[in-house]
Coordinates of C-alpha atoms in Angstrom, one line a residue:
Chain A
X20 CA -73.7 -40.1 -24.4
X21 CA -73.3 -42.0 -27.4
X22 CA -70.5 -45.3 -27.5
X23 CA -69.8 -47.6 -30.2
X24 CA -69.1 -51.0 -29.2
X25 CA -68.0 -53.9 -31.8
X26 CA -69.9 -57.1 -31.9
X27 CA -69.9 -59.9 -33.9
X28 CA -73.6 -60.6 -34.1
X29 CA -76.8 -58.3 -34.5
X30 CA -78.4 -58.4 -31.2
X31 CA -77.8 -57.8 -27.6
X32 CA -76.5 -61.3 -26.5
X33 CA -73.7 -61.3 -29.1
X34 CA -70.2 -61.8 -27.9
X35 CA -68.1 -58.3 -28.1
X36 CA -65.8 -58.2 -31.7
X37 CA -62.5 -58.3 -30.5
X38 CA -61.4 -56.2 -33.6
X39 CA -62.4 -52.7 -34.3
X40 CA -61.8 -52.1 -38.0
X41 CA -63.2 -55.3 -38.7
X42 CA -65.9 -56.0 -36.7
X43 CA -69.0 -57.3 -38.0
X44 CA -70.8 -54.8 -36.2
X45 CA -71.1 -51.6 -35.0
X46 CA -73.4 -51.4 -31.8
X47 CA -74.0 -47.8 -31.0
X48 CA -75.5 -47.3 -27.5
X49 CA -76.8 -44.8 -25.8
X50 CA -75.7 -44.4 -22.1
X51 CA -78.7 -43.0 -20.9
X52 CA -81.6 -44.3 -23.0
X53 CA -79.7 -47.8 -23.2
X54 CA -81.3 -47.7 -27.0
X55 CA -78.7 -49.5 -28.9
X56 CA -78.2 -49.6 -33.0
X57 CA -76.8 -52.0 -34.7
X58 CA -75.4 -50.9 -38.3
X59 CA -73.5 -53.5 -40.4
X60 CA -69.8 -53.1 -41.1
X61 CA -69.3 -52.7 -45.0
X62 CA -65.5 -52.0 -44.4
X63 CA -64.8 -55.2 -42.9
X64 CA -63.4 -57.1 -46.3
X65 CA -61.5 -53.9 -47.4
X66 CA -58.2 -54.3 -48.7
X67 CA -56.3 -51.7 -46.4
X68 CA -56.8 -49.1 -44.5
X69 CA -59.9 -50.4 -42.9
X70 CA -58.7 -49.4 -39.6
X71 CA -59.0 -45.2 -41.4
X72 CA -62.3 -46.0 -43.3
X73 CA -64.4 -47.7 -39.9
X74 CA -63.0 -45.0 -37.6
X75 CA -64.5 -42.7 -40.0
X76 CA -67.9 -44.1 -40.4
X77 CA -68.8 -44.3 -36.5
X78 CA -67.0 -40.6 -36.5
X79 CA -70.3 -39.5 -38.8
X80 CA -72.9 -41.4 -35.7
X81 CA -71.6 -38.8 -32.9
X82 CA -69.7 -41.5 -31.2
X83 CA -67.8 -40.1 -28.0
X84 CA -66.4 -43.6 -27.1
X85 CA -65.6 -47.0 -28.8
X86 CA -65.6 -49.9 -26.7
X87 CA -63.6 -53.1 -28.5
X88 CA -61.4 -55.9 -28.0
X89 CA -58.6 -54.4 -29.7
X90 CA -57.7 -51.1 -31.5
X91 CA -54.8 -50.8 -34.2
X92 CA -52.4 -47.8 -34.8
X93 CA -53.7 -46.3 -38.2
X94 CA -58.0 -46.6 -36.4
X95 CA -56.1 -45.5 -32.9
X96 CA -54.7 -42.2 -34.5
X97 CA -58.0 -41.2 -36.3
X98 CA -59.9 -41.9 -33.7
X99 CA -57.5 -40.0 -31.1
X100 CA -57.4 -36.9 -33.8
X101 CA -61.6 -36.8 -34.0
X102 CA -61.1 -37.1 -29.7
X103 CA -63.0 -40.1 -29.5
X104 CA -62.0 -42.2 -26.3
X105 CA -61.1 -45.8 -26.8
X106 CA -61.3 -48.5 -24.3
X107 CA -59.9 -51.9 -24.8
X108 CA -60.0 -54.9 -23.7
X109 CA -63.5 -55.5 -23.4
X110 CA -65.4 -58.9 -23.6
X111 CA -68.7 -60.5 -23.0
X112 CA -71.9 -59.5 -24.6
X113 CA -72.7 -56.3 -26.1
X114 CA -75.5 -55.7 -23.2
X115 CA -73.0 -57.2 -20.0
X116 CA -70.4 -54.3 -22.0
X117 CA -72.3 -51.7 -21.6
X118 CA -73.6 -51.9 -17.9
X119 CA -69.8 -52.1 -17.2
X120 CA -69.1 -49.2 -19.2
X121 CA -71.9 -47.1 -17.4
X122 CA -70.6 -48.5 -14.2
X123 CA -67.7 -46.5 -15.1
X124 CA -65.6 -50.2 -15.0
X125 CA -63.2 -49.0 -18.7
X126 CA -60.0 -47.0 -18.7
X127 CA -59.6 -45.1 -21.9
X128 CA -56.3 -46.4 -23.4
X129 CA -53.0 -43.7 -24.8
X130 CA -52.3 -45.6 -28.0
X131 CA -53.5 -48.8 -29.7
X132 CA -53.4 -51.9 -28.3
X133 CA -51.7 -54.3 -31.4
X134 CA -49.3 -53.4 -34.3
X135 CA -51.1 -53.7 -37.3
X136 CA -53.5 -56.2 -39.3
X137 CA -52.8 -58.3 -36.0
X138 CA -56.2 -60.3 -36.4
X139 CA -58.4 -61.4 -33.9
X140 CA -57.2 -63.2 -30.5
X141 CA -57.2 -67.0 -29.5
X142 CA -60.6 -66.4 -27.7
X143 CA -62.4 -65.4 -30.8
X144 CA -65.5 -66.5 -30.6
X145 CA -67.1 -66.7 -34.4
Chain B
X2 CA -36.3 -55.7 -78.4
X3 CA -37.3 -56.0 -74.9
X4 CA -37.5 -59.6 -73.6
X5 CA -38.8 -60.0 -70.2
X6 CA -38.0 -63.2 -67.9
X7 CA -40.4 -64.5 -66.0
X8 CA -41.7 -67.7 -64.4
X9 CA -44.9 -68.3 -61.8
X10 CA -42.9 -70.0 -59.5
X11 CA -39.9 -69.1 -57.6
X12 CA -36.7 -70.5 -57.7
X13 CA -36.8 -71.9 -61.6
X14 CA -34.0 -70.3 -62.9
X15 CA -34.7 -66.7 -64.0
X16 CA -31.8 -65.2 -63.2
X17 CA -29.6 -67.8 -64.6
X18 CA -32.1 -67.2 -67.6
X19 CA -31.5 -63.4 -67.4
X20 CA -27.9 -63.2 -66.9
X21 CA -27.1 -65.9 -69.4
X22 CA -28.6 -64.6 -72.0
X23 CA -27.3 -61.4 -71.2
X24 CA -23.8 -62.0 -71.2
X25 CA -24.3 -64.1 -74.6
X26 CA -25.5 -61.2 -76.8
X27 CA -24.1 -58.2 -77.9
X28 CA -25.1 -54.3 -77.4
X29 CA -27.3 -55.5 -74.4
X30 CA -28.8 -53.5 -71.6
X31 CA -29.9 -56.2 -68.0
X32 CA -32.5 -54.6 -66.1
X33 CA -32.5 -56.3 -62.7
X34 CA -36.7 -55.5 -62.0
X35 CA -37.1 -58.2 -58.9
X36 CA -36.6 -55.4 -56.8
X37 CA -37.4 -56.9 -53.6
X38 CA -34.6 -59.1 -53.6
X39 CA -32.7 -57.8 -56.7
X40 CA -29.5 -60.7 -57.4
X41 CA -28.7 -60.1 -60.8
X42 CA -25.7 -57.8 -59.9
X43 CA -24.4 -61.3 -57.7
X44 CA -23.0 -62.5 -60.9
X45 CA -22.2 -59.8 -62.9
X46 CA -20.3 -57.7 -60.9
X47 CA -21.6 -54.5 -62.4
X48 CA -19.6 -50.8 -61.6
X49 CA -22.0 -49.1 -60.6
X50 CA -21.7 -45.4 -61.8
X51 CA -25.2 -44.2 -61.2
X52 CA -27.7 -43.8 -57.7
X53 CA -31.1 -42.3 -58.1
X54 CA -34.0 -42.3 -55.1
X55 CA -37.1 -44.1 -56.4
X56 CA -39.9 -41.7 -55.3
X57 CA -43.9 -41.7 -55.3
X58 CA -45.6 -38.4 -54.6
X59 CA -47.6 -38.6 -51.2
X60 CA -49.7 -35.8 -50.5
X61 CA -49.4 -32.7 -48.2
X62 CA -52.3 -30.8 -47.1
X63 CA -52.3 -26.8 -46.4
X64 CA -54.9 -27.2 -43.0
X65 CA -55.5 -23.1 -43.6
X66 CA -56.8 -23.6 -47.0
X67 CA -58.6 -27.1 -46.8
X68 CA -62.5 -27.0 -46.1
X69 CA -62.7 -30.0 -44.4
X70 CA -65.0 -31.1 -48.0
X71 CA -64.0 -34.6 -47.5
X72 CA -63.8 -34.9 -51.1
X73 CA -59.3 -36.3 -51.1
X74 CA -60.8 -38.7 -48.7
X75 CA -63.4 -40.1 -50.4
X76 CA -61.3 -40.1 -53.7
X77 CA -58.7 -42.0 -52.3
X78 CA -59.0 -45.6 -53.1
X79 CA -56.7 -46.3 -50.7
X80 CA -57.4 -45.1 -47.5
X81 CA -54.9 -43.2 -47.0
X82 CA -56.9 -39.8 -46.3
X83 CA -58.9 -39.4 -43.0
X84 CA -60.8 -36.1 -43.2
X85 CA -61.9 -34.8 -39.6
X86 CA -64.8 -32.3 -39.6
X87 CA -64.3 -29.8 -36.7
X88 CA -66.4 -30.3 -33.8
X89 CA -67.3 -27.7 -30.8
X90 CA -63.9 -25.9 -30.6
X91 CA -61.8 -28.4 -32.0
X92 CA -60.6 -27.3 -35.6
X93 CA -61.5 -30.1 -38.5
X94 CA -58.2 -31.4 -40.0
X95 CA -57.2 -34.4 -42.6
X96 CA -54.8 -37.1 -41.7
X97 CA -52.5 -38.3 -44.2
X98 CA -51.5 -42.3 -43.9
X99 CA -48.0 -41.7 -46.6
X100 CA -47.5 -45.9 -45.8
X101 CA -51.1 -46.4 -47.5
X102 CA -50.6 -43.8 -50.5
X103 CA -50.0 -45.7 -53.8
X104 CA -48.9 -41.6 -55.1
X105 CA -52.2 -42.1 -57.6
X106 CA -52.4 -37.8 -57.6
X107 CA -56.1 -38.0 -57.5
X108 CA -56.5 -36.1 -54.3
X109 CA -54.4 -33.5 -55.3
X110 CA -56.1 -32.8 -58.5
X111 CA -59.8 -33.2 -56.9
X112 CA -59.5 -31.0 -54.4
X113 CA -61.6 -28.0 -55.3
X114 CA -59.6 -25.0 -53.6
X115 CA -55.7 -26.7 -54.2
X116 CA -55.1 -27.1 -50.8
X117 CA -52.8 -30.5 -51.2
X118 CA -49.5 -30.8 -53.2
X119 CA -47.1 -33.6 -53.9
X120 CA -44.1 -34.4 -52.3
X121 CA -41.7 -36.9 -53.4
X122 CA -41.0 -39.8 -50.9
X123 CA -38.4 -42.6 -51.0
X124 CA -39.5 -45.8 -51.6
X125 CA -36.6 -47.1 -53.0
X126 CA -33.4 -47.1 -55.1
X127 CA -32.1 -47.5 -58.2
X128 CA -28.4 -47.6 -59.5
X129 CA -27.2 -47.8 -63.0
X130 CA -23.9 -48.5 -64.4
X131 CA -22.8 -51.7 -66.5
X132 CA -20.0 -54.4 -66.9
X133 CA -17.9 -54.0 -69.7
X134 CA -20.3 -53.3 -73.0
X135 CA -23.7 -54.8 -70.9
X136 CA -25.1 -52.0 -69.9
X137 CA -26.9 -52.5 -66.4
X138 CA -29.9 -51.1 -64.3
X139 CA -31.5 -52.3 -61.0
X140 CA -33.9 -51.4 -58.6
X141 CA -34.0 -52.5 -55.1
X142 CA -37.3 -51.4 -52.9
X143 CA -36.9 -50.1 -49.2
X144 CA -37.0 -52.4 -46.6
X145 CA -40.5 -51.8 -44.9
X146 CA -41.6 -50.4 -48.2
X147 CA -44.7 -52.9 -49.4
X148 CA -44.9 -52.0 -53.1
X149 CA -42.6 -52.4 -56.0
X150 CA -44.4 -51.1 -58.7
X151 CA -42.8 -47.5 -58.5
X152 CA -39.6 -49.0 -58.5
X153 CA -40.0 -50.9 -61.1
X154 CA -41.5 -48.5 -63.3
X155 CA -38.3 -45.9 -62.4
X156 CA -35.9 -48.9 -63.2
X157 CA -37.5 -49.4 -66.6
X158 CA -37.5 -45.7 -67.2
X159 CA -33.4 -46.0 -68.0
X160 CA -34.7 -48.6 -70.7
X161 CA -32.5 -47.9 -73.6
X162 CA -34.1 -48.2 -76.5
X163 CA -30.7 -48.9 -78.8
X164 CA -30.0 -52.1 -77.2
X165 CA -31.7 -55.7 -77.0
X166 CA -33.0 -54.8 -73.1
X167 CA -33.2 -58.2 -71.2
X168 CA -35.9 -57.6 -67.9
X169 CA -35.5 -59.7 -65.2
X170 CA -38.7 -60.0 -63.3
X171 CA -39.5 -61.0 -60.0
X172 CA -41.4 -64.7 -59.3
X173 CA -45.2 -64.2 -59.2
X174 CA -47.8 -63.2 -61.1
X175 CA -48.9 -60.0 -59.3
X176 CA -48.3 -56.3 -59.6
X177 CA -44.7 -56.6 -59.7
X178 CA -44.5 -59.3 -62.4
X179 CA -47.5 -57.6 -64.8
X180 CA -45.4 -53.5 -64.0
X181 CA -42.5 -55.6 -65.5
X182 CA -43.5 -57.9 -68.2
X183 CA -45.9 -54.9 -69.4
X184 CA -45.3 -53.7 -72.9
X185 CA -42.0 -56.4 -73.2
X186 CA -41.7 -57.7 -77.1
X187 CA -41.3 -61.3 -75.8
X188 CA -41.5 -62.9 -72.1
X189 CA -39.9 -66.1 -71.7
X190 CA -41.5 -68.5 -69.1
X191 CA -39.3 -70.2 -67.1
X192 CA -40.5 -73.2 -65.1
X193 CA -39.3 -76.9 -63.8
X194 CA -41.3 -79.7 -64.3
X195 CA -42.9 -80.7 -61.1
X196 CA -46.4 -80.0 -59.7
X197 CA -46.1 -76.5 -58.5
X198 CA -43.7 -75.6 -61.4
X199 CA -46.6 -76.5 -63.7
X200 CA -49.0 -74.8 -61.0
X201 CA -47.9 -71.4 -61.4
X202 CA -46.8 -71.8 -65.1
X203 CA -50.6 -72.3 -65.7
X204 CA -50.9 -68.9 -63.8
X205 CA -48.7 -67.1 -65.8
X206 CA -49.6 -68.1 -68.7
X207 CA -53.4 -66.7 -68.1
X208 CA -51.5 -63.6 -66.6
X209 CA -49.1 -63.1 -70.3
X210 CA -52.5 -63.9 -72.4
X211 CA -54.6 -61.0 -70.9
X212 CA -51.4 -58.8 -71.6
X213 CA -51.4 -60.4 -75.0
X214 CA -47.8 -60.5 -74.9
X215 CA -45.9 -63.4 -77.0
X216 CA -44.2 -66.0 -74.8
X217 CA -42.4 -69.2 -74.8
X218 CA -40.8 -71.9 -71.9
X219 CA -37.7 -72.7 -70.9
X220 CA -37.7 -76.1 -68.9
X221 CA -34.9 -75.7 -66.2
X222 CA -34.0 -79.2 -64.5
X223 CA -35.4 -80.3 -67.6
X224 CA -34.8 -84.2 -67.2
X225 CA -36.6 -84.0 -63.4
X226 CA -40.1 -84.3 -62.0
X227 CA -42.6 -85.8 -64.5
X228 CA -44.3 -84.8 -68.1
X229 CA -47.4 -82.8 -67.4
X230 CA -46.0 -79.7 -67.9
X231 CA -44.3 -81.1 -71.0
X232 CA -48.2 -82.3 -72.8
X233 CA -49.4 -79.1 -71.1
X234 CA -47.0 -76.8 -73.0
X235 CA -47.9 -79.4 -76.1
X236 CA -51.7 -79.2 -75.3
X237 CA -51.7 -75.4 -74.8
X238 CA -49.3 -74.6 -78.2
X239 CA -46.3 -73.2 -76.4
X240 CA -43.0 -73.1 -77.9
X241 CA -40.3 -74.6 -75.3
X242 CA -37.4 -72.9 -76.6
X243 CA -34.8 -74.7 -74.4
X244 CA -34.4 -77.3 -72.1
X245 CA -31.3 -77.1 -69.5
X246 CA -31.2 -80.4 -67.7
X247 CA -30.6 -80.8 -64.0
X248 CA -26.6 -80.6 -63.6
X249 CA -25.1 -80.3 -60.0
X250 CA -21.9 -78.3 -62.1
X251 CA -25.0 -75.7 -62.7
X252 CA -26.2 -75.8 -59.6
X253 CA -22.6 -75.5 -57.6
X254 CA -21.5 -72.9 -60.4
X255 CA -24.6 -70.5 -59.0
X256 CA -24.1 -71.2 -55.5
X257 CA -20.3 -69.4 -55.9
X258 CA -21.7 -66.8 -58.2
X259 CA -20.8 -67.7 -61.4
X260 CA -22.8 -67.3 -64.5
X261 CA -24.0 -71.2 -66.8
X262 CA -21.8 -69.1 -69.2
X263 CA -19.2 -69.2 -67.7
X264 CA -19.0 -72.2 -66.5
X265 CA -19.9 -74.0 -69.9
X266 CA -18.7 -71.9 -72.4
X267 CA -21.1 -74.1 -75.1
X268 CA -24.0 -72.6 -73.6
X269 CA -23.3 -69.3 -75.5
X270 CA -24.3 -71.0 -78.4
X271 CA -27.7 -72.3 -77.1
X272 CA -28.8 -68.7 -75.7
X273 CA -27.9 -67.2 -79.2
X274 CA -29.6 -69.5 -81.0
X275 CA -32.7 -69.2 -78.3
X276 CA -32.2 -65.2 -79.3
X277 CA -32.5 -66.4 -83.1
X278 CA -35.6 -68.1 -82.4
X279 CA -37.7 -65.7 -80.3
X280 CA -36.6 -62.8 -83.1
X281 CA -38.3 -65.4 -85.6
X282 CA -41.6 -65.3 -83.4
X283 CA -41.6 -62.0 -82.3
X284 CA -41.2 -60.3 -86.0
X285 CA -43.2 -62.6 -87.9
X286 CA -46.4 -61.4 -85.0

């Protein structure tokens, strides 16, 4: 299947995005092939609702799971309402991510994680 | 003749501006249009008579009639729309985000088969009612709510036309300062002279110019700080129509509520004269 994890670089070694509205990148995987794309996040500077406008983008790449640091309550609902599973909590590289995620290592999450236009954490690594 | 009162910065003495003037003139309507932290009413002691919701229309979507087009969505400059297409058994639907909705309309007249209509939502208040012969208005926005300009725009709404209609704006020089210095005869700067005074006069200035709207400066704590904002003003052409030095009478008079007016009766005098003058500029434009 096909998951969407954030990162903050374009390539396989970059750290994980700890944000999911705006992340610098979208990384979507696929489970089985291990093919990953990486498609730039034109949301990211947005003035609001960034959280809506991201959750629809990866919505339109046939995304079954997003795989991020954190996840906010506008991106949480959309992405709930389009039944897209969201994990949280996730760090590392965008290639150590996804052999934990196909290790089955995630547990999908029942709302978001922060309030809103909480940022990225201490950790950040930029 | 609408004169609007506002400043850049914070704290310079708007409202003592605003309410002085006010209470100087006669046949005058105060509209109080800082509406996040409205304080004219502090010193005037208004009755009240009047309560009105301040509304925006936020969109409501019939699910049976929608498409699922995605065109409210992409429409909305906001974000407030999330438009769902339907997937293997799950029916498509469209989110509404009311917090994001600035009640623009443009969904609801895009939509190609009239599947959204408008529904008012609080955002606010505003009461009207008036002390004596000063007829007064003010506006005072939701707590949680994060935009003023709907408020502002119902509080000027109850403008009245027959009357010299003093606006007190809020500090700034965003949205809620341009919704309430907007189509004002005269706006009257008010500013201190110190560093960020002079700061945020600069940007209020720039702000009044692309409005085209006449304006002058009052210096509050007029003998304080230093003289760059004084060669500024000279520099730049603007009339300073009245300077109020520092007096800790003023400043104790405000702390307990009470008007400059009030206090010092001769004051009158200076704020009808400073009405005399911005007349002068504003008919001779």
């Amino acid at each position: 299947m096909k998951i969407c994890i954030t990162a903050q670089k374009d390539g396989l070694d970059s750290p994980v995005d700890p944000r999911f509205g705006r992340c610098q990148y979208f990384a979507v995987a696929d489970t089985e092939t291990s093919d990953v794309e990486f498609l730039e996040n034109s949301n990211k500077d947005g003035m609001g609702g960034v959280g809506i406008q991201s959750s629809q983008f990866i919505l339109g790449k046939g995304v079954q799971a997003v795989v991020t640091g954190n996840v906010g309550p506008n991106a949480f609902q959309t992405l709930q309402a389009a039944g897209i599973e969201v994990f949280t909590g996730a760090a590392g590289t965008v290639a150590e991510v996804l052999e934990k995620f196909k290790r089955g290592e995630f547990k999908s999450v029942n709302g978001p994680s922060v309030e809103a236009k909480h940022g990225g954490s201490e950790n950040t690594e930029i | 003749m609408i004169i609007s009162i506002a400043s850049g910065k914070g704290g310079t003495g708007k409202t003592t501006v605003a309410v002085s003037l006010a209470l100087s003139l006669k046949n005058v309507q105060l509209l109080d249009c800082d509406v996040e932290e409205p304080n004219d009413a502090l010193f005037l002691n208004p009755r009240i008579r009047q309560t009105q919701n301040a509304v925006i229309p936020v969109p409501e979507i019939d699910q049976e009639k929608c498409t699922n087009c995605g065109t409210c969505a992409e429409a909305c400059a906001y974000n407030a729309l999330a438009v769902i297409p339907p997937k293997e058994g799950r029916a498509g639907t469209v989110m509404v985000f009311p917090q994001l909705c600035h009640g623009c309309g443009a969904c609801s007249y895009l939509c190609p088969v009239q599947a959204i209509r408008e529904v008012p939502k609080r955002v606010g208040v505003v009461e009207s009612g008036d002390k004596g012969e000063l007829g007064f208005v003010q506006g005072k926005l939701d707590v949680g709510e994060a935009m003023g300009p709907p408020v502002i725009r119902q509080v000027k709404a109850l403008i009245n036309h027959e009357k010299t209609v003093i606006l007190d704006a809020s500090p700034g020089t965003s949205c809620p300062m341009i919704t309430a210095v907007q189509k004002s005869d005269f706006c009257i700067l008010v500013t201190e002279p110190t560093p960020f005074g002079l700061h945020d006069l600069v940007l209020a200035v720039e702000a009044l110019r692309k409005l085209q709207i006449p304006f002058g400066v009052i210096m509050n704590r007029s003998d304080l700080g230093n003289d760059r904002t004084e060669r500024y003003c000279e520099e730049q052409g603007i009339p300073i129509l009245m300077r109020i030095p520092f007096d800790k009478k003023i400043a104790r008079a405000y702390s307990q509520g009470n008007p400059v007016v009030q206090i010092f009766p001769e004051y009158k005098e200076k704020f009808q004269a400073l009405f005399q003058t911005i007349k002068e500029i504003v008919n001779s434009k």
